[in-house]
PDB file of C-alpha atoms in Angstrom:
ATOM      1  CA  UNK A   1     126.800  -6.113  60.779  1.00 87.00           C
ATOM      2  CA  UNK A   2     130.335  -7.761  61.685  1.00 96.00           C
ATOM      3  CA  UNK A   3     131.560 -11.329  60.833  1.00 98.00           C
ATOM      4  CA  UNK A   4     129.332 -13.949  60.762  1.00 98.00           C
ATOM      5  CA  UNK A   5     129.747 -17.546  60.241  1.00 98.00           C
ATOM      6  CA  UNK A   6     126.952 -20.093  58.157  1.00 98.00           C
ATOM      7  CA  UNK A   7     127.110 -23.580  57.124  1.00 97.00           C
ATOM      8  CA  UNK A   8     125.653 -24.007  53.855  1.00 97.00           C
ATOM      9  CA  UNK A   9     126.829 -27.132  52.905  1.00 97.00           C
ATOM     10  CA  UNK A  10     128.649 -30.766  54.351  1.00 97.00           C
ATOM     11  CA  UNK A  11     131.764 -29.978  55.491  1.00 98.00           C
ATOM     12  CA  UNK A  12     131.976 -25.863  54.253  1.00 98.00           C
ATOM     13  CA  UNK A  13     132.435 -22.986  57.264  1.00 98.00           C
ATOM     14  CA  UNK A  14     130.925 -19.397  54.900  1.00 98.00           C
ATOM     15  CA  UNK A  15     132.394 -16.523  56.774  1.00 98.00           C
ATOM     16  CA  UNK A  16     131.151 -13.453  56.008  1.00 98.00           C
ATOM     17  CA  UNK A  17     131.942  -9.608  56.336  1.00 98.00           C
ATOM     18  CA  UNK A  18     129.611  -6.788  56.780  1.00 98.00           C
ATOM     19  CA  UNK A  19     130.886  -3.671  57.482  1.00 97.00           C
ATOM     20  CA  UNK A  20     128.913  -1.062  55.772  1.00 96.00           C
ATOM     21  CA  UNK A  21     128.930   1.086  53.853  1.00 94.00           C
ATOM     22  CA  UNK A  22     132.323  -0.308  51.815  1.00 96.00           C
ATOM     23  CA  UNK A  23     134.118  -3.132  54.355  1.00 97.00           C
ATOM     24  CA  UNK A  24     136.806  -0.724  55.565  1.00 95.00           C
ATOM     25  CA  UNK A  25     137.178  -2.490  58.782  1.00 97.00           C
ATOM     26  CA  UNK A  26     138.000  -1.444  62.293  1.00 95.00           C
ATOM     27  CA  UNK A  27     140.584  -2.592  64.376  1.00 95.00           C
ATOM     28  CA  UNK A  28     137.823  -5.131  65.944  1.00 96.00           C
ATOM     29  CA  UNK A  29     136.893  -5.972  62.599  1.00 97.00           C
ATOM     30  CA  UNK A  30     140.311  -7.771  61.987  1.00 98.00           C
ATOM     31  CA  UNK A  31     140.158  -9.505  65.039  1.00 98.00           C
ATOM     32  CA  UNK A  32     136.774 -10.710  64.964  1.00 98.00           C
ATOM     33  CA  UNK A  33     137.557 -12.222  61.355  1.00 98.00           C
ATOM     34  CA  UNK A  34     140.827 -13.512  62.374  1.00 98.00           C
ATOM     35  CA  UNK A  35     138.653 -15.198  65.297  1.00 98.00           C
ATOM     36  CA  UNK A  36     136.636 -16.519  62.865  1.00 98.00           C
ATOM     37  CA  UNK A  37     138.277 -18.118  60.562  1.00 98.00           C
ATOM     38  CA  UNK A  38     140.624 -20.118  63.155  1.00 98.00           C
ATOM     39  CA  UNK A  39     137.087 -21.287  64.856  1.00 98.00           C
ATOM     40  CA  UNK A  40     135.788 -22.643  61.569  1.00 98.00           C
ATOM     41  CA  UNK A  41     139.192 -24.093  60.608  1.00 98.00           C
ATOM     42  CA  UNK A  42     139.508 -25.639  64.268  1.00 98.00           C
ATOM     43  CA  UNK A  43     135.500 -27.309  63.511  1.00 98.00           C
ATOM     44  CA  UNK A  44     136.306 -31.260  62.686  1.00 97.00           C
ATOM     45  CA  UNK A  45     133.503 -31.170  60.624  1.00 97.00           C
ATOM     46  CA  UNK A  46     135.214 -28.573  58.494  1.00 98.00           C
ATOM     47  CA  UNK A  47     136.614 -29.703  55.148  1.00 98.00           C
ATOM     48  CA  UNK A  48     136.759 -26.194  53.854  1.00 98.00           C
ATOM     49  CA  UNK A  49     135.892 -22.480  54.367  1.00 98.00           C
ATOM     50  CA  UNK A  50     134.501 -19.440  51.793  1.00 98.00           C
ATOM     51  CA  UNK A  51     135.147 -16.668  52.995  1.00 98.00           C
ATOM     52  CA  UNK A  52     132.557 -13.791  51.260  1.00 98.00           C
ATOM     53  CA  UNK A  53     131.716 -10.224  51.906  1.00 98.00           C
ATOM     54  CA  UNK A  54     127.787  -8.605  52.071  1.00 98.00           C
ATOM     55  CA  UNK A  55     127.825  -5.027  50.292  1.00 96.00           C
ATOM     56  CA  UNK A  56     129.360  -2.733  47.713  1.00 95.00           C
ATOM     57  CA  UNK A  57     132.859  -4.824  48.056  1.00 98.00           C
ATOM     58  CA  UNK A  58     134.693  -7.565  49.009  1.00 98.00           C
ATOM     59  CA  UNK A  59     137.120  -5.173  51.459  1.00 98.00           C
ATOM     60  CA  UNK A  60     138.308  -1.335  50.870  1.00 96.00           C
ATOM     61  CA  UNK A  61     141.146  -2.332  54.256  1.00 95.00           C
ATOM     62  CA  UNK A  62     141.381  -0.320  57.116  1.00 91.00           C
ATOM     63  CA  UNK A  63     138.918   1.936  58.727  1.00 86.00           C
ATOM     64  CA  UNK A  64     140.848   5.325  57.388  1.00 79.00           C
ATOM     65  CA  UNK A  65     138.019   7.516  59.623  1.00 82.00           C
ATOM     66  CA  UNK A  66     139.454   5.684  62.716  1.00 80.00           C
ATOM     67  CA  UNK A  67     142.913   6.432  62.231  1.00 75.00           C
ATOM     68  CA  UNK A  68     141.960   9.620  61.932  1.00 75.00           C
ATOM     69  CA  UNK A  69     140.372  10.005  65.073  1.00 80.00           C
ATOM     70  CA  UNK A  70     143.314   8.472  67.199  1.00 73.00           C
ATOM     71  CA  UNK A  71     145.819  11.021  67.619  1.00 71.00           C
ATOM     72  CA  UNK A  72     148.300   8.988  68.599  1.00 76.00           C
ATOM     73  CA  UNK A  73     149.587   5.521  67.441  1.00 77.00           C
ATOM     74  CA  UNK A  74     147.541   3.368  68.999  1.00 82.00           C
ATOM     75  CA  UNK A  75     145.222   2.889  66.223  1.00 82.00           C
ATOM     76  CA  UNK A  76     147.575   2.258  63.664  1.00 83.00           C
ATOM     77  CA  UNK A  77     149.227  -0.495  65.917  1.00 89.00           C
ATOM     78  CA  UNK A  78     145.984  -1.966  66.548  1.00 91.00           C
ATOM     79  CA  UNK A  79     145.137  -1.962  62.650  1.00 90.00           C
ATOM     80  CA  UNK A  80     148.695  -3.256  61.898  1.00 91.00           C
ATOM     81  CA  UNK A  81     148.227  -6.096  64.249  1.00 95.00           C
ATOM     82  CA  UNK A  82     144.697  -6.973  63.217  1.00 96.00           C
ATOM     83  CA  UNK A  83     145.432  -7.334  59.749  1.00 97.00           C
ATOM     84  CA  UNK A  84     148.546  -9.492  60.598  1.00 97.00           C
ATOM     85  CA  UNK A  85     146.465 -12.101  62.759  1.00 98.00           C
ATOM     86  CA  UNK A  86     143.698 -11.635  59.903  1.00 98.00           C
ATOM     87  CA  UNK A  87     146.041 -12.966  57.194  1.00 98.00           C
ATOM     88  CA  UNK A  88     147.866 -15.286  59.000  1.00 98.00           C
ATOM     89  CA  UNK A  89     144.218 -16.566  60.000  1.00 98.00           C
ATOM     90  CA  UNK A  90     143.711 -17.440  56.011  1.00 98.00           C
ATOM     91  CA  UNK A  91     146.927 -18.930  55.292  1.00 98.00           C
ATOM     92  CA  UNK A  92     147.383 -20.949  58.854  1.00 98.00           C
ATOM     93  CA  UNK A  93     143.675 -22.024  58.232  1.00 98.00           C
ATOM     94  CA  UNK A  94     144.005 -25.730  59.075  1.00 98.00           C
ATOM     95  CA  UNK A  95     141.952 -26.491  55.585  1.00 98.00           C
ATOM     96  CA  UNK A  96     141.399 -24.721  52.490  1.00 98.00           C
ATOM     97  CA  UNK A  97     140.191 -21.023  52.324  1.00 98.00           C
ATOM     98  CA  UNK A  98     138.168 -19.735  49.252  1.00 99.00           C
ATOM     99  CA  UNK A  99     137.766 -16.220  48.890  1.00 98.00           C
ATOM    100  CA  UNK A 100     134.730 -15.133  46.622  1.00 98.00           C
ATOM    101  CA  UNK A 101     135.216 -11.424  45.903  1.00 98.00           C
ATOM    102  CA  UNK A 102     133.036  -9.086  44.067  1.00 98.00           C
ATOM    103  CA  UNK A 103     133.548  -5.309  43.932  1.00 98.00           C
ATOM    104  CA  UNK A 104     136.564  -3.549  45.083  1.00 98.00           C
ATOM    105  CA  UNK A 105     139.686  -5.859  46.703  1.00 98.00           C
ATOM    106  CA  UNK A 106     141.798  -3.024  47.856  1.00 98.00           C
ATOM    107  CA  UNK A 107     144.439  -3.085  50.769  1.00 96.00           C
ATOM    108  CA  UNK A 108     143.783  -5.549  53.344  1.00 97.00           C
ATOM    109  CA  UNK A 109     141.804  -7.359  51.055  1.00 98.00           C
ATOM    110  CA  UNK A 110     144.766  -8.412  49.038  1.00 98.00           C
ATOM    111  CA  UNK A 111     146.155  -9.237  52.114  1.00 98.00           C
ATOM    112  CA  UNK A 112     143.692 -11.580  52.565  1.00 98.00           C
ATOM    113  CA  UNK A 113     142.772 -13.258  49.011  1.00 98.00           C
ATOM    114  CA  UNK A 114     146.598 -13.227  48.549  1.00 98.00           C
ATOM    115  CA  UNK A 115     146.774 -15.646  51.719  1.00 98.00           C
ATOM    116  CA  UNK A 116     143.515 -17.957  50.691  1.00 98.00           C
ATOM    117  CA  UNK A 117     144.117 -20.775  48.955  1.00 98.00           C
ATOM    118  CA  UNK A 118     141.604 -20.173  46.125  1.00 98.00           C
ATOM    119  CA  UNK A 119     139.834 -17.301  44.884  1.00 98.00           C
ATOM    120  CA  UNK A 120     136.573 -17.232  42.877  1.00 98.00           C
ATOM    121  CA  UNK A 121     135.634 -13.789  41.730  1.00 98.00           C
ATOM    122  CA  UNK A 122     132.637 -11.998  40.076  1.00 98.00           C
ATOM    123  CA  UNK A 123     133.360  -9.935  36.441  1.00 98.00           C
ATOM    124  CA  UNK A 124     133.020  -6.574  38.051  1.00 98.00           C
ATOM    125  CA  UNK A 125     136.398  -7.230  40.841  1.00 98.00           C
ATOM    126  CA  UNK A 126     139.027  -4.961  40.827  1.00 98.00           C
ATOM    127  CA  UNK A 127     142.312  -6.022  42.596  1.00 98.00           C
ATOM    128  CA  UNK A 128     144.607  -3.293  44.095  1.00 98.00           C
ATOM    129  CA  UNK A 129     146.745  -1.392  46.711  1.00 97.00           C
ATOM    130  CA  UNK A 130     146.089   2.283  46.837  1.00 95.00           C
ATOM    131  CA  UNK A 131     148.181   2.147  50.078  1.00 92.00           C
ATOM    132  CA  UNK A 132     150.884   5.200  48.360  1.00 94.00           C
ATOM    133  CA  UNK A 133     147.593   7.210  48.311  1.00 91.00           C
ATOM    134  CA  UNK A 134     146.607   6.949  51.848  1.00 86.00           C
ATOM    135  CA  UNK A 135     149.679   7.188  53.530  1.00 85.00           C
ATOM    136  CA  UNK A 136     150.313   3.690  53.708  1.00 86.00           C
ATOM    137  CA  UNK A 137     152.274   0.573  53.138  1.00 91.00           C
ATOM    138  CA  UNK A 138     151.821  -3.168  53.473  1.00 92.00           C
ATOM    139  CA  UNK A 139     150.354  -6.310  51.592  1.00 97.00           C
ATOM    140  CA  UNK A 140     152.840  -6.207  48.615  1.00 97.00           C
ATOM    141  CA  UNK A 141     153.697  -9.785  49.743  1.00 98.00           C
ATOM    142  CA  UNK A 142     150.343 -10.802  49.449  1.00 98.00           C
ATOM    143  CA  UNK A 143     149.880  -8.902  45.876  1.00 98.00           C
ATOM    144  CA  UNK A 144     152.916 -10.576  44.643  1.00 98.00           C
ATOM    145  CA  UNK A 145     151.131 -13.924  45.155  1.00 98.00           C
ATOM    146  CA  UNK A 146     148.835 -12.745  42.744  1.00 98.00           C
ATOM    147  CA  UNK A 147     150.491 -11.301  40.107  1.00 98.00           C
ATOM    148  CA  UNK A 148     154.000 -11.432  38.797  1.00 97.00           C
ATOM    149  CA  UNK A 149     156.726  -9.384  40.178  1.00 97.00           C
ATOM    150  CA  UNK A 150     157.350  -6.672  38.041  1.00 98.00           C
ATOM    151  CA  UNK A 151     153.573  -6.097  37.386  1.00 98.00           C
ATOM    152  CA  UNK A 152     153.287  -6.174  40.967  1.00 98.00           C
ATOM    153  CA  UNK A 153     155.513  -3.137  41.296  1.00 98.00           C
ATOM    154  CA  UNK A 154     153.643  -0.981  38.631  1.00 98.00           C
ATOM    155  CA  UNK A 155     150.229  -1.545  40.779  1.00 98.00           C
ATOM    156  CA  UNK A 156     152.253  -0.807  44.216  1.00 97.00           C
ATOM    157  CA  UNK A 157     154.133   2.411  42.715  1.00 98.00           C
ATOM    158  CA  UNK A 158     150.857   3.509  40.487  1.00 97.00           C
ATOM    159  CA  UNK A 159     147.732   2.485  42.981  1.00 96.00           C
ATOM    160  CA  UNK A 160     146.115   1.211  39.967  1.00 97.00           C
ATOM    161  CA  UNK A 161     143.830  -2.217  39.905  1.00 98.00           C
ATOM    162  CA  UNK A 162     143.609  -4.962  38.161  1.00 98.00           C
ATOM    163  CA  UNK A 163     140.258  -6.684  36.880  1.00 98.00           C
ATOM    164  CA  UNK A 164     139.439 -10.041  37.665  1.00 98.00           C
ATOM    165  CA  UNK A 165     139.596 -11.444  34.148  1.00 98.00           C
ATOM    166  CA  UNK A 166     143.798  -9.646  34.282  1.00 98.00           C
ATOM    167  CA  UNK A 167     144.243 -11.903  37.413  1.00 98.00           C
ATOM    168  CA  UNK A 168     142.769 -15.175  35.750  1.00 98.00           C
ATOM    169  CA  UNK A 169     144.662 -14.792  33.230  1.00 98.00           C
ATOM    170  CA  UNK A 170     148.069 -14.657  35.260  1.00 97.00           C
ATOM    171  CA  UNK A 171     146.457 -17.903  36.853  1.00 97.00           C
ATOM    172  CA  UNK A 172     145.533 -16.653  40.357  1.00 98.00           C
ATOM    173  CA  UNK A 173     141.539 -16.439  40.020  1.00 98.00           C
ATOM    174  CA  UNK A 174     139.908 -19.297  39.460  1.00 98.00           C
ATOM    175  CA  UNK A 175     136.696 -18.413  37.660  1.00 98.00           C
ATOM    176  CA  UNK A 176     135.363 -15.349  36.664  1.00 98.00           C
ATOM    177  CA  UNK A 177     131.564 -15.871  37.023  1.00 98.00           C
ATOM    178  CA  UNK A 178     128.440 -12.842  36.713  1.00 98.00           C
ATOM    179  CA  UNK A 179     127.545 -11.471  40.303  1.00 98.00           C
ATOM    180  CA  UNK A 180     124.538 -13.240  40.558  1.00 98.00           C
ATOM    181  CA  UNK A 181     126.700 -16.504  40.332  1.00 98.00           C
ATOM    182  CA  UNK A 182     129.912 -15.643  42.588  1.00 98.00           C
ATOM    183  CA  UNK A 183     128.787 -17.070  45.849  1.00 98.00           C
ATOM    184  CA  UNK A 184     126.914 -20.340  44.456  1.00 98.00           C
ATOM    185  CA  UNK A 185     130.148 -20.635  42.339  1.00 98.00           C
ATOM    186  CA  UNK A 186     132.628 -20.568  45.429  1.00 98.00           C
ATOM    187  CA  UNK A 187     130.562 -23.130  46.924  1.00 98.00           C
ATOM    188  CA  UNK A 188     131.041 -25.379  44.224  1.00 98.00           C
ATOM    189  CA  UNK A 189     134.438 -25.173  44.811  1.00 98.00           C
ATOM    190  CA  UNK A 190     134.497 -25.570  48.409  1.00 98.00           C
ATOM    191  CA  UNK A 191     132.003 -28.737  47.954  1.00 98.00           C
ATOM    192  CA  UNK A 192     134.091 -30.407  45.356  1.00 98.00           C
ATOM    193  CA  UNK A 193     137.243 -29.684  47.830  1.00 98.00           C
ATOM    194  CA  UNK A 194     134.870 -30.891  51.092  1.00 98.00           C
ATOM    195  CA  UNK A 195     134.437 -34.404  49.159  1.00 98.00           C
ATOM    196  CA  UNK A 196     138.101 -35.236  50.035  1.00 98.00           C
ATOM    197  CA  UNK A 197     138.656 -37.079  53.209  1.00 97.00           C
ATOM    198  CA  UNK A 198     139.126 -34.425  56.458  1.00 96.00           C
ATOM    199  CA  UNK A 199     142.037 -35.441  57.777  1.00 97.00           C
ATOM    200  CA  UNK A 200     143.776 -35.495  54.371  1.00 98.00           C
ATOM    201  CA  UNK A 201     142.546 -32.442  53.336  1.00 98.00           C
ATOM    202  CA  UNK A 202     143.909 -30.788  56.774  1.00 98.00           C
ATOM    203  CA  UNK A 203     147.485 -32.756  55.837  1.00 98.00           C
ATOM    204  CA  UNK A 204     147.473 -31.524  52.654  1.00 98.00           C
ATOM    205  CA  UNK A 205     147.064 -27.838  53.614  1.00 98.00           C
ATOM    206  CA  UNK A 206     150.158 -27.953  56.309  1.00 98.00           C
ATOM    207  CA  UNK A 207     152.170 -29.769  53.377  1.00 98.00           C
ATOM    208  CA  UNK A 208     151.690 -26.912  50.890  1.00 98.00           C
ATOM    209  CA  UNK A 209     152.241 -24.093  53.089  1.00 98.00           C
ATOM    210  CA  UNK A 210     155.733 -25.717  54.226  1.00 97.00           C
ATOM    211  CA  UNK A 211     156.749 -25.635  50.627  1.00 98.00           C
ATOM    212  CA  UNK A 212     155.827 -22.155  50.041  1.00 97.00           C
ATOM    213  CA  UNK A 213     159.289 -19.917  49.128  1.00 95.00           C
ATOM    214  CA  UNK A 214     157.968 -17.152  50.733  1.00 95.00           C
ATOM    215  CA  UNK A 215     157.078 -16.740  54.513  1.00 97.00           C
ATOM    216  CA  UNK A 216     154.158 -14.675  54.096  1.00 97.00           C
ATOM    217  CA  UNK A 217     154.139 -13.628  57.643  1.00 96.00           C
ATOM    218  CA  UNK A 218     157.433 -12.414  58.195  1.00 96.00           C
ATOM    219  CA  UNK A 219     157.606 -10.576  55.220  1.00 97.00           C
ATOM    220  CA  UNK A 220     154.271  -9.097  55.635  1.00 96.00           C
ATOM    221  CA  UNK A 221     155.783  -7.907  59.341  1.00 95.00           C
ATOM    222  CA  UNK A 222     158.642  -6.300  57.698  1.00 95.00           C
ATOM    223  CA  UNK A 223     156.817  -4.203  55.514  1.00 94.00           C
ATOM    224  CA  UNK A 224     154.640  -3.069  58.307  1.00 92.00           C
ATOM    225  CA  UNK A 225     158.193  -1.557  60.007  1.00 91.00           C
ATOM    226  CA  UNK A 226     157.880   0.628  57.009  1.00 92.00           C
ATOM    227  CA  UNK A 227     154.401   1.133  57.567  1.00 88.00           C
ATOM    228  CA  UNK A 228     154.910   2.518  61.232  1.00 86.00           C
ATOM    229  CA  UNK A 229     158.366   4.475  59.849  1.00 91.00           C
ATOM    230  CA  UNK A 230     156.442   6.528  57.233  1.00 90.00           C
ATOM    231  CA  UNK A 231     154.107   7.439  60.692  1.00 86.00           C
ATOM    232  CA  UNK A 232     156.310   8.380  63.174  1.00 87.00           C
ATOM    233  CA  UNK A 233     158.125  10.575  59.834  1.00 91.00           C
ATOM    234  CA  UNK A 234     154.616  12.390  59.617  1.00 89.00           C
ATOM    235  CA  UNK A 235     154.799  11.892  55.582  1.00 91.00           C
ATOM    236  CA  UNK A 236     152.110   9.427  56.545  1.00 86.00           C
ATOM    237  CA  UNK A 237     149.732  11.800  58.238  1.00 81.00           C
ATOM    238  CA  UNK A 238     150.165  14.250  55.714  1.00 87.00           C
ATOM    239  CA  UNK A 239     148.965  12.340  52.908  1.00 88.00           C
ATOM    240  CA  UNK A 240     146.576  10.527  54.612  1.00 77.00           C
ATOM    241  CA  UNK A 241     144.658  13.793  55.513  1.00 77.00           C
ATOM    242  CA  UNK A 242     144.175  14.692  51.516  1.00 78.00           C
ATOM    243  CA  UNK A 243     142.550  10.865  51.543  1.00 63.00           C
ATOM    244  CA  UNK A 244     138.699  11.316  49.974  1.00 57.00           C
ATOM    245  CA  UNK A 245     139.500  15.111  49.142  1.00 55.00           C
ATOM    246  CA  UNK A 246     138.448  15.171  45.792  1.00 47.00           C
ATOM    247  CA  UNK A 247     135.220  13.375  46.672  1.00 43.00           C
ATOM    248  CA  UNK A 248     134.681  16.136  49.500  1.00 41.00           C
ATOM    249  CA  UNK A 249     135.486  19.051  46.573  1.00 38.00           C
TER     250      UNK A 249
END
């Protein structure tokens, strides 16, 4: 259980995440995959990185149970600042990051397939922030990489998902490939992208990112100021507490 890191192929760093039972990860969680990714980024030998997830889905976001328990701020600030250095670890990556998701992408996991440079996802993905429905906000910067702006705002407002086959359509997955074939199909990706020359690879990464119109981390930080306003306003509490109700009814 955690993050681990494997080398299945020349020149390709798989990170993995296993927090059962659904990938809602702890404060520590972030971290250690934000530590993760950097170290296999940092490798000279790396020419690019999957990152995967073991279990039901790719990543339901934060540990809702442990906010819960903290009843003051100081897990929300540690979850707010986890997920930060966890996304910035995708995009500042020094070479490409593939994301292979399969199952649920929900909250911080858009925040972190919306930062990778590739994503490669199996037919039964669903895409989405249900952040209104737990009292939260955050990672619309990320979701707007993945979908067009005024679609976008109909998933934020609504919580709804989106399937894999929506997203390749709108040009931000890949492939859509059967489960069986999602991780063996992200490595073919990362191979193909591992042929190219390391140091070019590395240039080519820096090169993209400073043409990007958005800075993702800055305006991922500003929505979090919302995030921590709807908290210390209590609205967040309150509807964060009705979170898993109907599954408790």
């Amino acid at each position: 259980m955690g993050v681990s890191t494997s080398s299945p192929g020349k020149g390709i760093a798989l990170v993995t995440v296993d927090f059962p039972p659904v990938n809602a990860l702890p404060v520590q969680g972030w971290y250690e995959l934000a530590d993760a990714l950097r170290s296999a980024g940092r490798d000279p030998g790396t020419r690019c990185v999957v990152l995967a997830a073991e279990g039901r889905g790719f990543n339901a976001g934060v540990d809702i149970k442990e906010m819960r328990r903290d009843s003051g701020h100081g897990a929300l600030i540690g979850a707010n600042r986890g997920c930060y250095e966890a996304f910035a670890a995708v995009y500042e990556c020094e070479v490409p990051v593939v994301a292979a998701v399969h199952g649920f992408c929900l909250g911080g996991g858009i925040g972190l397939v919306g930062n990778a440079d590739a994503i490669v996802a199996s037919d039964d993905a669903t895409f989405g922030l249900p952040e209104l429905d737990r009292g939260a906000l955050g990672a619309a910067t990320h979701l707007a990489r993945l979908v067009p702006q005024h679609l976008m705002r109909a998933l934020y407002y609504t919580s709804r998902t989106a399937t894999a086959a929506e997203l390749h359509a709108h040009g931000s997955v890949w492939r859509v490939v059967p489960g069986a074939e999602l991780r063996s199909a992200a490595l073919a990706l990362a191979a193909e992208i591992a042929l190219k020359d390391g140091y070019l690879i590395r240039l080519a990464k820096a090169a993209i990112n400073g043409i990007d119109p958005v800075d993702v981390r800055r305006s991922y930080r500003f929505e979090q100021g919302f995030t921590f306003e709807a908290n210390l306003s209590g609205v967040a509490a309150r509807v964060r507490d009705t979170f898993g109700e109907e599954e408790r009814s």
